[in-house]
Amino acid sequence: MIILDTLKPEYALQVAEIEKACFSLPWSEDAFMSEIDNPLATYVVAVEDETVLGFAGVHIIAGEGYITNIAVCETARRCGIGEMMLKRIIDICKSKCTFVTLEVRVSNTSAISLYEKLGFETLGIRKNFYEKPTEDAVIMTLNFNREESDNDAV
Ligand SMILES: CC(C)(COP(=O)(O)OP(=O)(O)OC[C@H]1O[C@@H](n2cnc3c(N)ncnc32)[C@H](O)[C@@H]1OP(=O)(O)O)[C@@H](O)C(=O)NCCC(=O)NCCS
């Protein structure tokens, strides 16, 4: 059974290994360890029998959510894990943020499809945002209707 857990020291090495397999400038195990103590950071880790299958993170700063990274190990893709983790991140942000946003390589059609499926909209392009290789980023944002939810709460 796959469970969603928070980022814990015992997951940091496996998370860093997935990160390394997915990105050309990966965060290190130490970087993920620091995120555990970062009060602005929230991570969701998908775990099956103590094996990490994926992770997703967000920094929440002054009521704005910035997705830091999301990845699923190659052998566990297309099983709904990415969607499950991102939905959890969105739920966490919904109560605390006016929006959640991210950057994604223009060529990363699978990630873009995931974000569109969960309601993210393209806001623009950051030219040459990425290195190794140099590539533009698409800025994608999901706005939460805070006014409506504030009214609901009254
Ligand atoms: C993007 C990523 C996290 C998706 O994770 P996943 O667990 O495979 O995705 P899911 O199985 O939950 O798929 C959910 C939706 O994402 C989209 N999607 C995922 N993989 C896709 C693919 N290969 N092609 C097209 N759409 C895809 C689809 O909309 C899918 O919905 P559907 O199954 O109803 O078609 C995964 O491909 C990954 O780790 N990629 C490498 C790291 C990366 O690029 N991260 C994003 C950085 S911005």
PDB file of C-alpha atoms and ligand atoms in Angstrom:
ATOM      1  CA  MET A   1       0.000   0.000   0.000  1.00  0.00           C
ATOM      2  CA  ILE A   2       1.303   3.444  -0.899  1.00  0.00           C
ATOM      3  CA  ILE A   3       1.064   6.003   1.885  1.00  0.00           C
ATOM      4  CA  LEU A   4       1.744   9.736   1.874  1.00  0.00           C
ATOM      5  CA  ASP A   5       4.092  10.788   4.676  1.00  0.00           C
ATOM      6  CA  THR A   6       5.965  13.963   5.557  1.00  0.00           C
ATOM      7  CA  LEU A   7       9.687  14.270   4.778  1.00  0.00           C
ATOM      8  CA  LYS A   8      11.721  12.561   7.506  1.00  0.00           C
ATOM      9  CA  PRO A   9      15.491  12.050   7.889  1.00  0.00           C
ATOM     10  CA  GLU A  10      15.194   8.362   6.941  1.00  0.00           C
ATOM     11  CA  TYR A  11      13.689   9.321   3.552  1.00  0.00           C
ATOM     12  CA  ALA A  12      16.221  12.014   2.606  1.00  0.00           C
ATOM     13  CA  LEU A  13      18.720   9.711   0.843  1.00  0.00           C
ATOM     14  CA  GLN A  14      16.067   7.997  -1.285  1.00  0.00           C
ATOM     15  CA  VAL A  15      14.447  11.343  -2.094  1.00  0.00           C
ATOM     16  CA  ALA A  16      17.852  12.687  -3.204  1.00  0.00           C
ATOM     17  CA  GLU A  17      18.379   9.602  -5.391  1.00  0.00           C
ATOM     18  CA  ILE A  18      15.064  10.153  -7.186  1.00  0.00           C
ATOM     19  CA  GLU A  19      15.931  13.854  -7.536  1.00  0.00           C
ATOM     20  CA  LYS A  20      19.317  12.933  -9.055  1.00  0.00           C
ATOM     21  CA  ALA A  21      17.717  10.559 -11.557  1.00  0.00           C
ATOM     22  CA  CYS A  22      15.249  13.255 -12.664  1.00  0.00           C
ATOM     23  CA  PHE A  23      17.081  16.594 -12.748  1.00  0.00           C
ATOM     24  CA  SER A  24      20.382  17.837 -14.216  1.00  0.00           C
ATOM     25  CA  LEU A  25      21.109  20.117 -11.224  1.00  0.00           C
ATOM     26  CA  PRO A  26      19.752  17.993  -8.379  1.00  0.00           C
ATOM     27  CA  TRP A  27      19.369  18.989  -4.749  1.00  0.00           C
ATOM     28  CA  SER A  28      21.602  16.944  -2.432  1.00  0.00           C
ATOM     29  CA  GLU A  29      20.598  14.747   0.486  1.00  0.00           C
ATOM     30  CA  ASP A  30      21.835  17.558   2.780  1.00  0.00           C
ATOM     31  CA  ALA A  31      19.591  20.036   1.018  1.00  0.00           C
ATOM     32  CA  PHE A  32      16.575  17.802   1.690  1.00  0.00           C
ATOM     33  CA  MET A  33      17.704  17.325   5.311  1.00  0.00           C
ATOM     34  CA  SER A  34      17.730  21.138   5.683  1.00  0.00           C
ATOM     35  CA  GLU A  35      14.219  21.305   4.273  1.00  0.00           C
ATOM     36  CA  ILE A  36      12.998  19.179   7.208  1.00  0.00           C
ATOM     37  CA  ASP A  37      13.945  22.059   9.533  1.00  0.00           C
ATOM     38  CA  ASN A  38      12.744  24.809   7.199  1.00  0.00           C
ATOM     39  CA  PRO A  39       9.554  26.246   8.707  1.00  0.00           C
ATOM     40  CA  LEU A  40       8.476  27.512   5.267  1.00  0.00           C
ATOM     41  CA  ALA A  41       8.758  24.080   3.621  1.00  0.00           C
ATOM     42  CA  THR A  42       6.221  21.269   3.431  1.00  0.00           C
ATOM     43  CA  TYR A  43       7.005  17.966   1.723  1.00  0.00           C
ATOM     44  CA  VAL A  44       4.844  15.003   0.856  1.00  0.00           C
ATOM     45  CA  VAL A  45       6.614  11.665   0.344  1.00  0.00           C
ATOM     46  CA  ALA A  46       4.965   8.630  -1.300  1.00  0.00           C
ATOM     47  CA  VAL A  47       6.191   5.478   0.431  1.00  0.00           C
ATOM     48  CA  GLU A  48       5.536   1.780  -0.106  1.00  0.00           C
ATOM     49  CA  ASP A  49       7.114  -0.736   2.306  1.00  0.00           C
ATOM     50  CA  GLU A  50       9.744   1.836   3.345  1.00  0.00           C
ATOM     51  CA  THR A  51      10.677   2.498  -0.291  1.00  0.00           C
ATOM     52  CA  VAL A  52      10.236   6.087  -1.423  1.00  0.00           C
ATOM     53  CA  LEU A  53       8.428   6.232  -4.792  1.00  0.00           C
ATOM     54  CA  GLY A  54       8.095   9.979  -5.096  1.00  0.00           C
ATOM     55  CA  PHE A  55       8.028  13.338  -3.362  1.00  0.00           C
ATOM     56  CA  ALA A  56       6.657  16.834  -3.781  1.00  0.00           C
ATOM     57  CA  GLY A  57       7.476  20.031  -1.930  1.00  0.00           C
ATOM     58  CA  VAL A  58       6.201  23.560  -1.499  1.00  0.00           C
ATOM     59  CA  HIS A  59       7.473  26.702   0.197  1.00  0.00           C
ATOM     60  CA  ILE A  60       4.688  28.798   1.685  1.00  0.00           C
ATOM     61  CA  ILE A  61       5.769  32.419   1.993  1.00  0.00           C
ATOM     62  CA  ALA A  62       3.406  35.220   3.034  1.00  0.00           C
ATOM     63  CA  GLY A  63       0.343  33.332   1.844  1.00  0.00           C
ATOM     64  CA  GLU A  64       1.852  32.313  -1.501  1.00  0.00           C
ATOM     65  CA  GLY A  65       2.767  28.738  -2.411  1.00  0.00           C
ATOM     66  CA  TYR A  66       5.866  27.996  -4.489  1.00  0.00           C
ATOM     67  CA  ILE A  67       6.288  24.371  -5.565  1.00  0.00           C
ATOM     68  CA  THR A  68       9.975  23.493  -5.202  1.00  0.00           C
ATOM     69  CA  ASN A  69      10.067  20.070  -6.831  1.00  0.00           C
ATOM     70  CA  ILE A  70       7.952  17.045  -7.643  1.00  0.00           C
ATOM     71  CA  ALA A  71       9.217  13.714  -8.928  1.00  0.00           C
ATOM     72  CA  VAL A  72       8.263  10.067  -9.112  1.00  0.00           C
ATOM     73  CA  CYS A  73      10.841   7.303  -9.621  1.00  0.00           C
ATOM     74  CA  GLU A  74      10.792   6.121 -13.210  1.00  0.00           C
ATOM     75  CA  THR A  75       9.463   2.615 -12.491  1.00  0.00           C
ATOM     76  CA  ALA A  76       6.445   3.951 -10.561  1.00  0.00           C
ATOM     77  CA  ARG A  77       5.232   6.558 -13.049  1.00  0.00           C
ATOM     78  CA  ARG A  78       1.764   6.675 -14.621  1.00  0.00           C
ATOM     79  CA  CYS A  79       0.194   5.046 -11.565  1.00  0.00           C
ATOM     80  CA  GLY A  80      -1.325   8.201 -10.130  1.00  0.00           C
ATOM     81  CA  ILE A  81       1.391   8.934  -7.552  1.00  0.00           C
ATOM     82  CA  GLY A  82       2.321  12.357  -8.947  1.00  0.00           C
ATOM     83  CA  GLU A  83      -1.338  13.364  -9.011  1.00  0.00           C
ATOM     84  CA  MET A  84      -1.934  12.054  -5.474  1.00  0.00           C
ATOM     85  CA  MET A  85       1.040  14.017  -4.082  1.00  0.00           C
ATOM     86  CA  LEU A  86       0.173  17.219  -5.924  1.00  0.00           C
ATOM     87  CA  LYS A  87      -3.446  17.039  -4.749  1.00  0.00           C
ATOM     88  CA  ARG A  88      -2.167  16.794  -1.161  1.00  0.00           C
ATOM     89  CA  ILE A  89       0.101  19.815  -1.701  1.00  0.00           C
ATOM     90  CA  ILE A  90      -2.837  21.757  -3.177  1.00  0.00           C
ATOM     91  CA  ASP A  91      -5.017  20.838  -0.178  1.00  0.00           C
ATOM     92  CA  ILE A  92      -2.317  22.086   2.192  1.00  0.00           C
ATOM     93  CA  CYS A  93      -1.948  25.340   0.228  1.00  0.00           C
ATOM     94  CA  LYS A  94      -5.694  25.930  -0.120  1.00  0.00           C
ATOM     95  CA  SER A  95      -6.131  26.858   3.530  1.00  0.00           C
ATOM     96  CA  LYS A  96      -2.999  29.021   3.725  1.00  0.00           C
ATOM     97  CA  CYS A  97      -2.409  30.595   0.298  1.00  0.00           C
ATOM     98  CA  THR A  98      -4.041  32.825  -2.283  1.00  0.00           C
ATOM     99  CA  PHE A  99      -2.277  30.869  -5.025  1.00  0.00           C
ATOM    100  CA  VAL A 100       0.260  28.133  -5.662  1.00  0.00           C
ATOM    101  CA  THR A 101       2.717  28.490  -8.524  1.00  0.00           C
ATOM    102  CA  LEU A 102       5.636  26.708 -10.195  1.00  0.00           C
ATOM    103  CA  GLU A 103       8.025  26.717 -13.127  1.00  0.00           C
ATOM    104  CA  VAL A 104       8.367  23.814 -15.548  1.00  0.00           C
ATOM    105  CA  ARG A 105      10.542  23.262 -18.630  1.00  0.00           C
ATOM    106  CA  VAL A 106       8.604  24.011 -21.811  1.00  0.00           C
ATOM    107  CA  SER A 107       9.520  20.534 -23.101  1.00  0.00           C
ATOM    108  CA  ASN A 108       8.203  18.727 -20.006  1.00  0.00           C
ATOM    109  CA  THR A 109       4.841  17.802 -21.470  1.00  0.00           C
ATOM    110  CA  SER A 110       4.044  15.077 -18.905  1.00  0.00           C
ATOM    111  CA  ALA A 111       4.457  17.477 -15.962  1.00  0.00           C
ATOM    112  CA  ILE A 112       2.563  20.241 -17.800  1.00  0.00           C
ATOM    113  CA  SER A 113      -0.320  17.768 -18.397  1.00  0.00           C
ATOM    114  CA  LEU A 114      -0.357  16.896 -14.701  1.00  0.00           C
ATOM    115  CA  TYR A 115      -0.501  20.579 -13.693  1.00  0.00           C
ATOM    116  CA  GLU A 116      -3.233  21.352 -16.230  1.00  0.00           C
ATOM    117  CA  LYS A 117      -5.248  18.354 -15.056  1.00  0.00           C
ATOM    118  CA  LEU A 118      -5.239  19.795 -11.520  1.00  0.00           C
ATOM    119  CA  GLY A 119      -6.279  23.263 -12.671  1.00  0.00           C
ATOM    120  CA  PHE A 120      -2.991  25.151 -13.078  1.00  0.00           C
ATOM    121  CA  GLU A 121      -3.021  27.806 -15.793  1.00  0.00           C
ATOM    122  CA  THR A 122      -0.126  29.176 -17.804  1.00  0.00           C
ATOM    123  CA  LEU A 123       0.761  32.724 -16.737  1.00  0.00           C
ATOM    124  CA  GLY A 124       3.800  33.289 -18.916  1.00  0.00           C
ATOM    125  CA  ILE A 125       7.311  32.256 -19.868  1.00  0.00           C
ATOM    126  CA  ARG A 126      10.628  32.876 -18.097  1.00  0.00           C
ATOM    127  CA  LYS A 127      13.247  33.037 -20.861  1.00  0.00           C
ATOM    128  CA  ASN A 128      16.311  30.810 -20.358  1.00  0.00           C
ATOM    129  CA  PHE A 129      15.269  30.028 -16.790  1.00  0.00           C
ATOM    130  CA  TYR A 130      16.865  26.583 -16.793  1.00  0.00           C
ATOM    131  CA  GLU A 131      20.468  25.459 -17.238  1.00  0.00           C
ATOM    132  CA  LYS A 132      21.894  22.130 -18.370  1.00  0.00           C
ATOM    133  CA  PRO A 133      20.344  22.407 -20.935  1.00  0.00           C
ATOM    134  CA  THR A 134      19.305  26.044 -21.240  1.00  0.00           C
ATOM    135  CA  GLU A 135      15.554  26.196 -21.696  1.00  0.00           C
ATOM    136  CA  ASP A 136      12.597  28.480 -21.092  1.00  0.00           C
ATOM    137  CA  ALA A 137      10.249  27.848 -18.177  1.00  0.00           C
ATOM    138  CA  VAL A 138       6.488  27.953 -18.305  1.00  0.00           C
ATOM    139  CA  ILE A 139       5.058  29.677 -15.211  1.00  0.00           C
ATOM    140  CA  MET A 140       1.915  27.865 -14.098  1.00  0.00           C
ATOM    141  CA  THR A 141      -0.380  28.989 -11.292  1.00  0.00           C
ATOM    142  CA  LEU A 142      -3.446  27.733  -9.486  1.00  0.00           C
ATOM    143  CA  ASN A 143      -5.432  30.545  -7.891  1.00  0.00           C
ATOM    144  CA  PHE A 144      -7.646  29.873  -4.900  1.00  0.00           C
ATOM    145  CA  ASN A 145     -10.800  31.897  -4.640  1.00  0.00           C
ATOM    146  CA  ARG A 146     -10.067  33.207  -1.151  1.00  0.00           C
ATOM    147  CA  GLU A 147     -12.855  35.786  -1.238  1.00  0.00           C
ATOM    148  CA  GLU A 148     -15.419  33.033  -1.772  1.00  0.00           C
ATOM    149  CA  SER A 149     -13.943  30.782   0.912  1.00  0.00           C
ATOM    150  CA  ASP A 150     -13.702  33.738   3.337  1.00  0.00           C
ATOM    151  CA  ASN A 151     -17.405  34.404   2.751  1.00  0.00           C
ATOM    152  CA  ASP A 152     -18.183  30.717   3.219  1.00  0.00           C
ATOM    153  CA  ALA A 153     -16.447  30.822   6.559  1.00  0.00           C
ATOM    154  CA  VAL A 154     -18.584  33.728   7.866  1.00  0.00           C
TER     155      VAL A 154
HETATM  156  C1  LIG B   1       5.684  14.642 -13.848  1.00  0.00           C
HETATM  157  C2  LIG B   1       5.647  13.405 -12.960  1.00  0.00           C
HETATM  158  C3  LIG B   1       5.879  13.821 -11.501  1.00  0.00           C
HETATM  159  C4  LIG B   1       4.239  12.770 -13.062  1.00  0.00           C
HETATM  160  O1  LIG B   1       4.136  11.735 -12.103  1.00  0.00           O
HETATM  161  P1  LIG B   1       3.259  10.418 -12.371  1.00  0.00           P
HETATM  162  O2  LIG B   1       3.089   9.737 -11.063  1.00  0.00           O
HETATM  163  O3  LIG B   1       3.856   9.627 -13.465  1.00  0.00           O
HETATM  164  O4  LIG B   1       1.890  11.051 -12.867  1.00  0.00           O
HETATM  165  P2  LIG B   1       0.426  10.433 -12.670  1.00  0.00           P
HETATM  166  O5  LIG B   1       0.461   8.968 -12.959  1.00  0.00           O
HETATM  167  O6  LIG B   1      -0.112  10.844 -11.345  1.00  0.00           O
HETATM  168  O7  LIG B   1      -0.372  11.156 -13.835  1.00  0.00           O
HETATM  169  C5  LIG B   1      -1.300  12.203 -13.569  1.00  0.00           C
HETATM  170  C6  LIG B   1      -1.517  12.998 -14.832  1.00  0.00           C
HETATM  171  O8  LIG B   1      -0.289  13.585 -15.264  1.00  0.00           O
HETATM  172  C7  LIG B   1      -0.213  13.605 -16.691  1.00  0.00           C
HETATM  173  N1  LIG B   1       0.874  12.744 -17.139  1.00  0.00           N
HETATM  174  C8  LIG B   1       1.742  12.065 -16.341  1.00  0.00           C
HETATM  175  N2  LIG B   1       2.663  11.426 -17.102  1.00  0.00           N
HETATM  176  C9  LIG B   1       2.374  11.708 -18.390  1.00  0.00           C
HETATM  177  C10 LIG B   1       2.972  11.347 -19.620  1.00  0.00           C
HETATM  178  N3  LIG B   1       4.054  10.556 -19.675  1.00  0.00           N
HETATM  179  N4  LIG B   1       2.424  11.841 -20.753  1.00  0.00           N
HETATM  180  C11 LIG B   1       1.328  12.639 -20.712  1.00  0.00           C
HETATM  181  N5  LIG B   1       0.706  13.009 -19.571  1.00  0.00           N
HETATM  182  C12 LIG B   1       1.234  12.558 -18.408  1.00  0.00           C
HETATM  183  C13 LIG B   1      -1.563  13.093 -17.174  1.00  0.00           C
HETATM  184  O9  LIG B   1      -2.431  14.196 -17.260  1.00  0.00           O
HETATM  185  C14 LIG B   1      -1.982  12.194 -16.023  1.00  0.00           C
HETATM  186  O10 LIG B   1      -3.356  12.030 -15.953  1.00  0.00           O
HETATM  187  P3  LIG B   1      -4.047  10.752 -16.693  1.00  0.00           P
HETATM  188  O11 LIG B   1      -3.403   9.546 -16.083  1.00  0.00           O
HETATM  189  O12 LIG B   1      -5.492  10.894 -16.360  1.00  0.00           O
HETATM  190  O13 LIG B   1      -3.710  10.886 -18.138  1.00  0.00           O
HETATM  191  C15 LIG B   1       6.684  12.346 -13.410  1.00  0.00           C
HETATM  192  O14 LIG B   1       6.585  12.152 -14.808  1.00  0.00           O
HETATM  193  C16 LIG B   1       8.128  12.703 -13.082  1.00  0.00           C
HETATM  194  O15 LIG B   1       8.626  12.423 -11.980  1.00  0.00           O
HETATM  195  N6  LIG B   1       8.850  13.320 -14.040  1.00  0.00           N
HETATM  196  C17 LIG B   1      10.274  13.664 -13.820  1.00  0.00           C
HETATM  197  C18 LIG B   1      10.430  14.804 -12.846  1.00  0.00           C
HETATM  198  C19 LIG B   1       9.757  16.064 -13.350  1.00  0.00           C
HETATM  199  O16 LIG B   1       9.823  16.383 -14.519  1.00  0.00           O
HETATM  200  N7  LIG B   1       9.102  16.779 -12.423  1.00  0.00           N
HETATM  201  C20 LIG B   1       8.430  18.032 -12.734  1.00  0.00           C
HETATM  202  C21 LIG B   1       9.366  19.166 -12.611  1.00  0.00           C
HETATM  203  S1  LIG B   1       8.576  20.736 -12.895  1.00  0.00           S
END
